[in-house]
Coordinates of C-alpha atoms and ligand atoms in Angstrom, one line a residue:
M1 CA -83.9 -55.8 40.9
I2 CA -80.5 -57.2 39.8
Q3 CA -80.7 -58.8 36.4
T4 CA -78.4 -60.7 34.1
V5 CA -75.5 -58.8 32.5
K6 CA -75.8 -57.6 28.9
G7 CA -75.1 -60.5 26.5
T8 CA -75.6 -63.2 29.1
R9 CA -78.8 -65.2 29.7
D10 CA -80.3 -67.9 31.8
I11 CA -81.1 -71.2 30.1
L12 CA -84.4 -72.1 31.6
P13 CA -85.8 -75.6 32.4
A14 CA -88.3 -75.4 29.5
D15 CA -85.4 -75.2 27.0
M16 CA -83.1 -77.7 28.8
P17 CA -84.4 -80.8 27.0
L18 CA -83.2 -79.3 23.7
W19 CA -79.8 -78.4 25.1
L20 CA -79.4 -81.9 26.6
R21 CA -80.5 -83.5 23.4
V22 CA -77.8 -81.6 21.4
E23 CA -75.2 -82.6 24.0
A24 CA -76.3 -86.2 24.0
V25 CA -76.3 -86.4 20.2
A26 CA -72.8 -84.9 20.1
R27 CA -71.5 -87.2 22.8
E28 CA -72.9 -90.2 20.9
A29 CA -71.2 -89.0 17.7
F30 CA -67.9 -88.6 19.6
R31 CA -68.2 -92.1 21.0
R32 CA -68.8 -93.6 17.6
Y33 CA -65.9 -91.6 16.0
G34 CA -63.5 -92.2 18.9
C35 CA -63.1 -88.7 20.3
S36 CA -62.2 -88.3 24.0
E37 CA -63.4 -85.4 26.2
I38 CA -61.0 -82.8 27.5
R39 CA -61.7 -80.0 29.9
T40 CA -59.4 -77.0 30.0
P41 CA -59.6 -74.0 32.4
I42 CA -62.1 -71.2 31.7
F43 CA -59.3 -68.6 31.9
E44 CA -55.8 -68.7 30.6
K45 CA -52.8 -66.4 30.1
T46 CA -53.9 -63.6 27.7
E47 CA -50.8 -64.4 25.6
L48 CA -52.1 -67.8 24.7
F49 CA -55.0 -66.2 22.8
A50 CA -53.1 -63.2 21.6
R51 CA -50.6 -65.5 19.9
G52 CA -52.9 -68.5 19.2
V53 CA -56.0 -66.7 17.8
G54 CA -54.0 -63.7 16.4
E55 CA -53.6 -60.1 17.5
A56 CA -55.3 -58.8 14.3
T57 CA -58.5 -60.7 14.8
D58 CA -61.6 -59.0 16.1
I59 CA -61.7 -61.5 18.9
V60 CA -58.3 -60.5 20.4
H61 CA -58.4 -56.9 19.1
K62 CA -61.7 -55.9 20.8
E63 CA -63.7 -58.7 22.3
M64 CA -61.7 -60.4 25.1
Y65 CA -62.6 -60.2 28.8
T66 CA -59.1 -59.6 30.2
F67 CA -58.1 -58.9 33.8
I68 CA -55.0 -58.8 36.0
D69 CA -54.8 -61.4 38.6
K70 CA -53.3 -59.9 41.8
D71 CA -52.0 -63.3 42.9
S72 CA -50.0 -64.1 39.8
D73 CA -47.4 -61.5 39.5
Q74 CA -49.6 -59.0 37.5
T75 CA -50.0 -61.6 34.7
S76 CA -52.8 -60.7 32.3
L77 CA -55.5 -63.4 32.2
T78 CA -58.4 -63.8 29.8
L79 CA -61.7 -65.6 29.9
R80 CA -61.4 -68.0 27.0
P81 CA -63.0 -66.6 23.8
E82 CA -62.6 -70.0 22.1
N83 CA -61.1 -73.4 23.0
T84 CA -58.8 -74.5 20.2
A85 CA -55.8 -72.6 21.5
S86 CA -56.3 -74.1 25.0
V87 CA -56.7 -77.6 23.7
V88 CA -53.6 -77.3 21.6
R89 CA -51.8 -75.9 24.7
A90 CA -52.9 -78.9 26.7
Y91 CA -51.8 -81.3 23.9
I92 CA -48.3 -79.8 24.1
Q93 CA -48.2 -79.3 27.8
H94 CA -49.0 -83.0 28.5
K95 CA -47.0 -84.3 25.5
M96 CA -50.1 -86.0 24.3
Y97 CA -48.4 -86.6 21.0
N98 CA -46.3 -89.2 22.8
D99 CA -49.3 -91.1 24.1
K100 CA -49.2 -94.3 22.2
A101 CA -52.6 -95.3 23.3
Q102 CA -54.0 -92.5 21.1
G103 CA -52.7 -94.0 17.9
E104 CA -51.7 -91.8 14.9
V105 CA -54.1 -89.1 15.8
T106 CA -55.4 -87.6 19.0
K107 CA -59.1 -86.9 18.8
L108 CA -60.3 -84.5 21.5
Y109 CA -63.7 -82.9 22.2
Y110 CA -64.9 -80.2 24.6
I111 CA -68.2 -78.7 25.7
G112 CA -68.3 -75.4 27.5
Q113 CA -68.7 -71.6 27.8
M114 CA -66.8 -69.1 25.8
F115 CA -66.7 -65.3 26.3
R116 CA -66.6 -62.5 23.7
R117 CA -67.6 -58.9 24.1
E118 CA -69.6 -58.8 20.9
R119 CA -72.7 -56.7 20.2
P120 CA -75.5 -58.9 21.5
Q121 CA -78.3 -59.9 19.1
A122 CA -80.4 -63.0 18.4
G123 CA -77.9 -65.9 18.2
R124 CA -75.0 -63.8 19.4
Y125 CA -74.2 -63.6 23.1
R126 CA -71.3 -62.5 25.3
Q127 CA -71.3 -65.8 27.1
F128 CA -72.1 -68.6 24.8
Y129 CA -71.5 -72.3 24.6
Q130 CA -69.5 -74.3 22.1
I131 CA -69.0 -77.9 21.4
G132 CA -65.9 -78.6 19.5
V133 CA -63.5 -81.3 18.2
E134 CA -59.8 -81.1 17.5
V135 CA -58.0 -83.9 15.6
L136 CA -54.3 -83.5 16.2
G137 CA -51.2 -85.3 14.7
H138 CA -51.9 -85.7 11.0
D139 CA -52.9 -83.7 8.0
D140 CA -54.7 -86.3 5.8
P141 CA -57.7 -84.6 4.1
A142 CA -59.7 -87.8 4.8
I143 CA -59.6 -86.7 8.5
E144 CA -61.4 -83.5 7.4
A145 CA -64.1 -85.3 5.4
E146 CA -64.6 -87.8 8.3
V147 CA -65.1 -84.9 10.8
I148 CA -67.6 -83.3 8.5
E149 CA -69.4 -86.7 8.1
M150 CA -69.7 -86.8 11.9
L151 CA -71.3 -83.3 11.9
D152 CA -73.6 -84.4 9.1
W153 CA -74.7 -87.3 11.2
M154 CA -75.4 -85.0 14.2
L155 CA -77.5 -82.6 12.1
K156 CA -79.6 -85.5 10.8
E157 CA -80.1 -86.9 14.3
L158 CA -81.3 -83.5 15.4
K159 CA -83.6 -83.2 12.4
I160 CA -81.8 -80.1 11.2
T161 CA -82.0 -80.3 7.4
D162 CA -82.0 -76.7 6.3
T163 CA -78.2 -76.3 6.2
T164 CA -75.4 -75.5 3.7
L165 CA -71.8 -76.7 3.9
L166 CA -69.4 -74.0 2.7
I167 CA -65.8 -74.9 2.1
N168 CA -62.6 -73.2 1.0
S169 CA -58.8 -73.5 1.1
V170 CA -57.0 -70.5 2.6
G171 CA -53.6 -71.9 1.5
D172 CA -50.6 -72.3 3.8
A173 CA -47.4 -70.5 4.8
T174 CA -45.9 -71.2 1.3
S175 CA -48.7 -69.8 -0.8
R176 CA -50.0 -67.1 1.5
P177 CA -47.2 -64.4 1.3
A178 CA -47.3 -64.0 -2.5
Y179 CA -51.1 -64.0 -2.4
L180 CA -51.3 -61.3 0.4
E181 CA -49.1 -59.1 -1.7
K182 CA -51.5 -59.5 -4.6
L183 CA -54.5 -58.8 -2.3
R184 CA -52.9 -55.7 -0.7
A185 CA -52.0 -54.3 -4.1
A186 CA -55.6 -54.7 -5.3
A187 CA -57.1 -53.3 -2.1
A188 CA -54.7 -50.4 -2.0
Q189 CA -56.3 -49.0 -5.2
Q190 CA -59.6 -48.3 -3.4
L191 CA -58.6 -48.3 0.2
D192 CA -60.3 -45.0 1.0
K193 CA -63.7 -46.6 0.2
F194 CA -63.3 -49.3 2.9
C195 CA -64.5 -48.9 6.5
D196 CA -62.1 -48.1 9.3
D197 CA -61.9 -51.7 10.5
C198 CA -61.0 -52.8 7.0
K199 CA -58.3 -50.2 6.8
H200 CA -56.9 -51.6 10.1
R201 CA -57.1 -55.1 8.7
Y202 CA -55.3 -54.0 5.6
E203 CA -52.4 -53.0 7.8
T204 CA -52.4 -56.0 10.1
N205 CA -53.7 -59.0 8.1
A206 CA -55.4 -58.1 4.8
L207 CA -57.1 -61.6 4.6
R208 CA -59.4 -60.5 7.4
M209 CA -61.0 -57.9 5.1
F210 CA -63.1 -60.8 3.7
D211 CA -64.7 -61.1 7.1
C212 CA -66.2 -57.6 7.1
K213 CA -69.9 -57.6 7.4
N214 CA -70.3 -54.0 6.1
P215 CA -72.4 -54.2 2.9
N216 CA -70.4 -51.5 1.3
C217 CA -67.1 -53.4 2.0
Q218 CA -68.8 -56.7 0.8
A219 CA -69.3 -55.1 -2.6
L220 CA -65.7 -54.0 -2.8
I221 CA -64.4 -57.4 -1.6
A222 CA -66.2 -59.1 -4.5
D223 CA -63.6 -57.6 -6.8
L224 CA -60.5 -58.6 -4.8
P225 CA -58.5 -61.6 -5.9
T226 CA -59.2 -64.8 -3.9
I227 CA -56.6 -67.0 -2.3
T228 CA -58.2 -70.1 -3.9
D229 CA -56.9 -68.9 -7.2
S230 CA -53.3 -68.5 -5.8
L231 CA -52.9 -71.9 -4.1
D232 CA -49.5 -73.6 -4.5
D233 CA -49.6 -77.1 -5.9
A234 CA -49.5 -79.0 -2.6
S235 CA -52.4 -76.9 -1.1
A236 CA -54.4 -77.2 -4.4
Q237 CA -53.9 -81.0 -4.3
H238 CA -55.0 -81.1 -0.6
F239 CA -58.2 -79.2 -1.5
A240 CA -58.9 -81.5 -4.4
D241 CA -58.5 -84.6 -2.3
F242 CA -60.7 -83.1 0.5
K243 CA -63.5 -82.5 -2.0
A244 CA -63.1 -86.0 -3.5
H245 CA -63.4 -87.5 0.1
L246 CA -66.6 -85.4 0.6
D247 CA -67.9 -86.6 -2.8
A248 CA -67.2 -90.2 -1.9
R249 CA -69.3 -89.8 1.2
G250 CA -72.2 -88.1 -0.8
I251 CA -71.8 -84.9 1.3
A252 CA -73.0 -81.8 -0.7
Y253 CA -70.9 -78.6 -0.4
T254 CA -70.5 -75.2 -2.0
V255 CA -67.0 -73.7 -2.5
N256 CA -66.9 -70.1 -1.3
P257 CA -63.5 -68.6 -2.2
R258 CA -64.2 -65.6 0.0
M259 CA -64.8 -67.5 3.2
V260 CA -61.6 -67.1 5.3
R261 CA -63.0 -67.5 8.9
G262 CA -62.4 -65.0 11.7
L263 CA -59.4 -66.6 13.3
D264 CA -55.8 -66.2 12.2
Y265 CA -54.6 -69.8 12.7
Y266 CA -56.3 -71.5 9.7
T267 CA -54.3 -73.1 7.0
R268 CA -55.6 -74.9 3.9
T269 CA -59.1 -76.3 4.6
A270 CA -61.7 -73.9 6.1
F271 CA -65.4 -74.7 6.4
E272 CA -68.7 -73.4 7.8
I273 CA -72.1 -74.9 8.1
I274 CA -74.8 -72.2 7.6
G275 CA -78.3 -72.7 9.0
G276 CA -81.3 -71.6 6.9
S277 CA -83.6 -70.9 9.8
L278 CA -81.3 -68.5 11.6
G279 CA -81.2 -64.8 11.0
A280 CA -78.1 -62.7 10.5
Q281 CA -76.1 -64.9 12.9
N282 CA -76.5 -68.0 10.7
T283 CA -73.1 -69.8 11.1
I284 CA -73.8 -72.8 13.1
V285 CA -70.4 -74.5 12.7
G286 CA -67.0 -73.1 11.9
G287 CA -63.8 -75.0 11.5
G288 CA -60.7 -75.8 9.6
R289 CA -57.1 -76.9 9.6
Y290 CA -54.5 -75.1 11.7
D291 CA -51.1 -76.8 11.1
G292 CA -49.0 -73.9 12.4
L293 CA -50.9 -73.2 15.6
S294 CA -48.8 -75.4 17.9
E295 CA -45.5 -73.7 16.8
T296 CA -47.2 -70.2 17.2
I297 CA -47.8 -70.9 20.9
G298 CA -44.4 -72.4 21.5
G299 CA -44.9 -76.1 20.8
P300 CA -43.4 -78.6 18.4
P301 CA -44.9 -78.9 14.9
A302 CA -48.3 -80.5 15.1
K303 CA -50.9 -80.9 12.5
G304 CA -54.5 -80.1 13.5
F305 CA -58.0 -79.9 12.2
G306 CA -61.1 -79.1 14.1
F307 CA -64.4 -77.3 14.5
A308 CA -66.6 -75.6 17.0
F309 CA -70.4 -75.2 16.9
G310 CA -72.4 -72.8 18.9
L311 CA -74.7 -74.9 21.2
D312 CA -77.0 -71.8 21.4
R313 CA -77.4 -71.7 17.6
M314 CA -77.7 -75.5 17.2
V315 CA -80.6 -75.4 19.7
L316 CA -82.2 -72.5 17.8
S317 CA -81.9 -74.5 14.6
I318 CA -84.0 -77.5 15.8
P319 CA -87.2 -77.5 13.8
P320 CA -90.4 -76.6 15.9
D321 CA -91.9 -80.1 15.6
E322 CA -88.8 -81.8 16.9
A323 CA -88.4 -79.1 19.6
E324 CA -92.0 -79.8 20.8
R325 CA -91.4 -83.6 20.8
L326 CA -88.2 -83.2 22.9
R327 CA -90.0 -80.9 25.4
T328 CA -92.8 -83.4 26.0
A329 CA -90.7 -86.6 25.7
S330 CA -88.9 -85.8 28.9
A331 CA -92.2 -85.7 30.9
A332 CA -93.1 -87.8 33.9
D333 CA -93.9 -91.5 33.4
V334 CA -96.8 -91.2 35.9
F335 CA -98.7 -88.6 37.8
I336 CA -100.2 -89.7 41.1
V337 CA -103.8 -88.6 41.8
Y338 CA -104.8 -89.2 45.4
L339 CA -108.1 -88.7 47.2
G340 CA -108.1 -88.3 51.0
E341 CA -105.5 -88.2 53.7
A342 CA -104.8 -91.9 53.9
A343 CA -104.3 -92.0 50.1
R344 CA -101.9 -89.0 50.3
E345 CA -99.8 -90.9 52.9
K346 CA -99.9 -94.1 50.7
S347 CA -98.9 -92.0 47.6
F348 CA -95.6 -91.0 49.2
L349 CA -94.7 -94.7 49.7
I350 CA -95.8 -95.7 46.2
A351 CA -94.0 -92.8 44.7
R352 CA -90.8 -93.9 46.4
E353 CA -91.2 -97.5 45.3
L354 CA -91.8 -96.5 41.6
R355 CA -88.9 -94.0 41.7
S356 CA -86.5 -96.6 43.0
A357 CA -87.7 -98.9 40.2
G358 CA -86.4 -96.2 37.8
L359 CA -89.6 -94.5 36.9
S360 CA -90.2 -90.7 36.8
V361 CA -93.1 -89.8 39.1
A362 CA -94.9 -86.5 39.5
L363 CA -96.7 -86.0 42.8
E364 CA -98.2 -82.8 44.2
F365 CA -98.4 -82.0 47.9
E366 CA -101.8 -80.3 47.9
E367 CA -104.8 -82.5 47.3
R368 CA -106.9 -81.6 44.2
K369 CA -110.4 -82.6 43.0
M370 CA -110.3 -85.5 40.4
K371 CA -110.9 -83.2 37.4
K372 CA -108.2 -80.7 38.4
A373 CA -105.8 -83.4 39.2
M374 CA -106.2 -84.9 35.7
A375 CA -105.6 -81.5 34.2
Q376 CA -102.4 -81.3 36.2
A377 CA -101.4 -84.8 34.8
N378 CA -101.8 -83.4 31.3
K379 CA -99.9 -80.3 32.2
F380 CA -97.0 -82.5 33.3
H381 CA -97.4 -84.4 30.0
A382 CA -97.5 -87.5 32.1
R383 CA -97.9 -90.8 30.2
Y384 CA -100.2 -92.3 32.9
A385 CA -102.2 -91.2 35.9
L386 CA -102.2 -93.5 38.9
I387 CA -105.4 -93.1 41.0
I388 CA -105.3 -93.9 44.7
G389 CA -108.4 -93.6 47.0
D390 CA -109.5 -95.5 50.2
N391 CA -111.0 -98.3 48.1
E392 CA -107.8 -98.8 46.1
I393 CA -105.8 -99.0 49.4
A394 CA -108.2 -101.6 50.7
T395 CA -108.1 -103.8 47.7
G396 CA -104.5 -103.2 46.6
M397 CA -105.8 -102.6 43.1
Y398 CA -105.1 -99.1 41.7
G399 CA -106.5 -97.2 38.7
L400 CA -104.1 -96.6 35.9
K401 CA -105.2 -94.3 33.2
N402 CA -103.4 -94.0 29.9
M403 CA -103.3 -90.2 29.3
T404 CA -103.0 -90.6 25.5
T405 CA -105.8 -93.0 24.9
G406 CA -107.9 -92.3 28.0
E407 CA -108.2 -96.1 28.7
Q408 CA -108.2 -97.0 32.4
E409 CA -107.6 -100.3 34.1
S410 CA -107.4 -101.6 37.6
L411 CA -104.0 -103.3 38.5
D412 CA -101.9 -104.2 41.4
L413 CA -98.7 -102.4 42.1
E414 CA -96.4 -105.0 40.6
S415 CA -98.3 -105.1 37.3
I416 CA -98.3 -101.3 37.3
K417 CA -94.6 -101.2 37.7
S418 CA -93.9 -103.7 34.9
K419 CA -96.4 -102.0 32.6
L420 CA -94.7 -98.6 33.1
L421 CA -91.2 -100.0 32.8
G422 CA -92.2 -101.9 29.7
G423 CA -93.0 -98.7 27.8
Ligands
LIG1 P1 -65.8 -69.3 15.9 O1 -65.1 -69.8 17.1 O2 -65.8 -67.9 15.8 O3 -65.3 -70.0 14.7 O4 -67.3 -69.8 16.0 C1 -67.7 -71.1 15.9 C2 -69.2 -71.1 16.2 O5 -69.4 -70.7 17.6 C3 -70.0 -70.2 15.4 O6 -70.4 -70.8 14.2 C4 -71.3 -70.0 16.3 O7 -72.2 -71.1 16.2 C5 -70.7 -70.0 17.7 N1 -70.4 -68.6 18.2 C6 -69.4 -67.8 18.0 N2 -69.5 -66.7 18.6 C7 -70.7 -66.7 19.2 C8 -71.5 -65.8 20.0 N3 -71.0 -64.6 20.3 N4 -72.7 -66.1 20.4 C9 -73.2 -67.4 20.1 N5 -72.5 -68.3 19.4 C10 -71.3 -68.0 18.9

């Protein structure tokens, strides 16, 4: 039979409460911190990513899903591998920098699918989901600390505590050329020992060599000079201010001078949040500053800072207790147990009434014996079972059983409604 394509997967109903919880927590954070949602197309001109993400990156070099659209003059199009380039394109295209209602910065967020032809493994898929934020229009390091504070809040809300914040500064257009020369000179001395990918990176963008996951290269990389030691004064000051803003917020971090991130557009601050409970694919959040990106894709100068987290990996990071709580919390308020044909008919009407009052009602279409029906109520994790038989219909008093305590009382429909709505 026809199955999902390699690297893609179905998100099944049993897991949806976790996905929805992450989305809800993120949207709540975005509301509190004043970020507005933006939705950009799933595919864009290939050139946007080639220029925006960088020709030398693994993403552009070997992972993009590119196709020619017959309708658009043989233009090469690509399923978005990430969303920052698209959001910055939209910011320029709609001249959002002129939008006075936005104030000094434009804070945008997105939620959606991205596509990369990577080797699939746990936590790494070819279609995956990202939630991200881009703050455009200013380069104050306080913005960076505030964005990380927002992520910190989200992680706490999701009960994810086993994480590490890694930070670095990758310098800017002023400090980078001199550093790259230093780096290339050091790497050249043992270039034959690096893997083929690293040799390619050495030619195209030597900074990318730090991204190599090959253990052999990792050992060689440890001896290469880091950009953090070659920052110009302005970038060094920016990094010091960023750290001071984190300190003031009580946010713990580790400086990792070899973390450069896999995309070309980063300048100055780069960061990652690593999850302790994930395996090899343990980066939950990645982000940084990208002050030159707008110009790279043909726009006016525009400062920018942002992050994306993998929704897939955030869901995987939710601790088992919390995951279990979320799965059962979304259960039905009440499961209706009916006995006999008349009670079945009455159940439909009562279910409709309870549902229109805002309650979640589970009702099955085949009659079961009392014991079996109660087992079903448990299976649905229903908070209450409502018992309807001929006697109940005659008196208008129904049995309401609390499925947690086992207590049962006899109540009329109005009392049942207010009890269930009251919690
Ligand atoms: P990046 O856009 O590469 O900076 O990635 C940002 C975040 O997106 C990562 O930290 C992951 O959580 C997530 N991510 C990136 N690539 C994948 C993938 N192939 N599968 C699942 N999640 C991914």
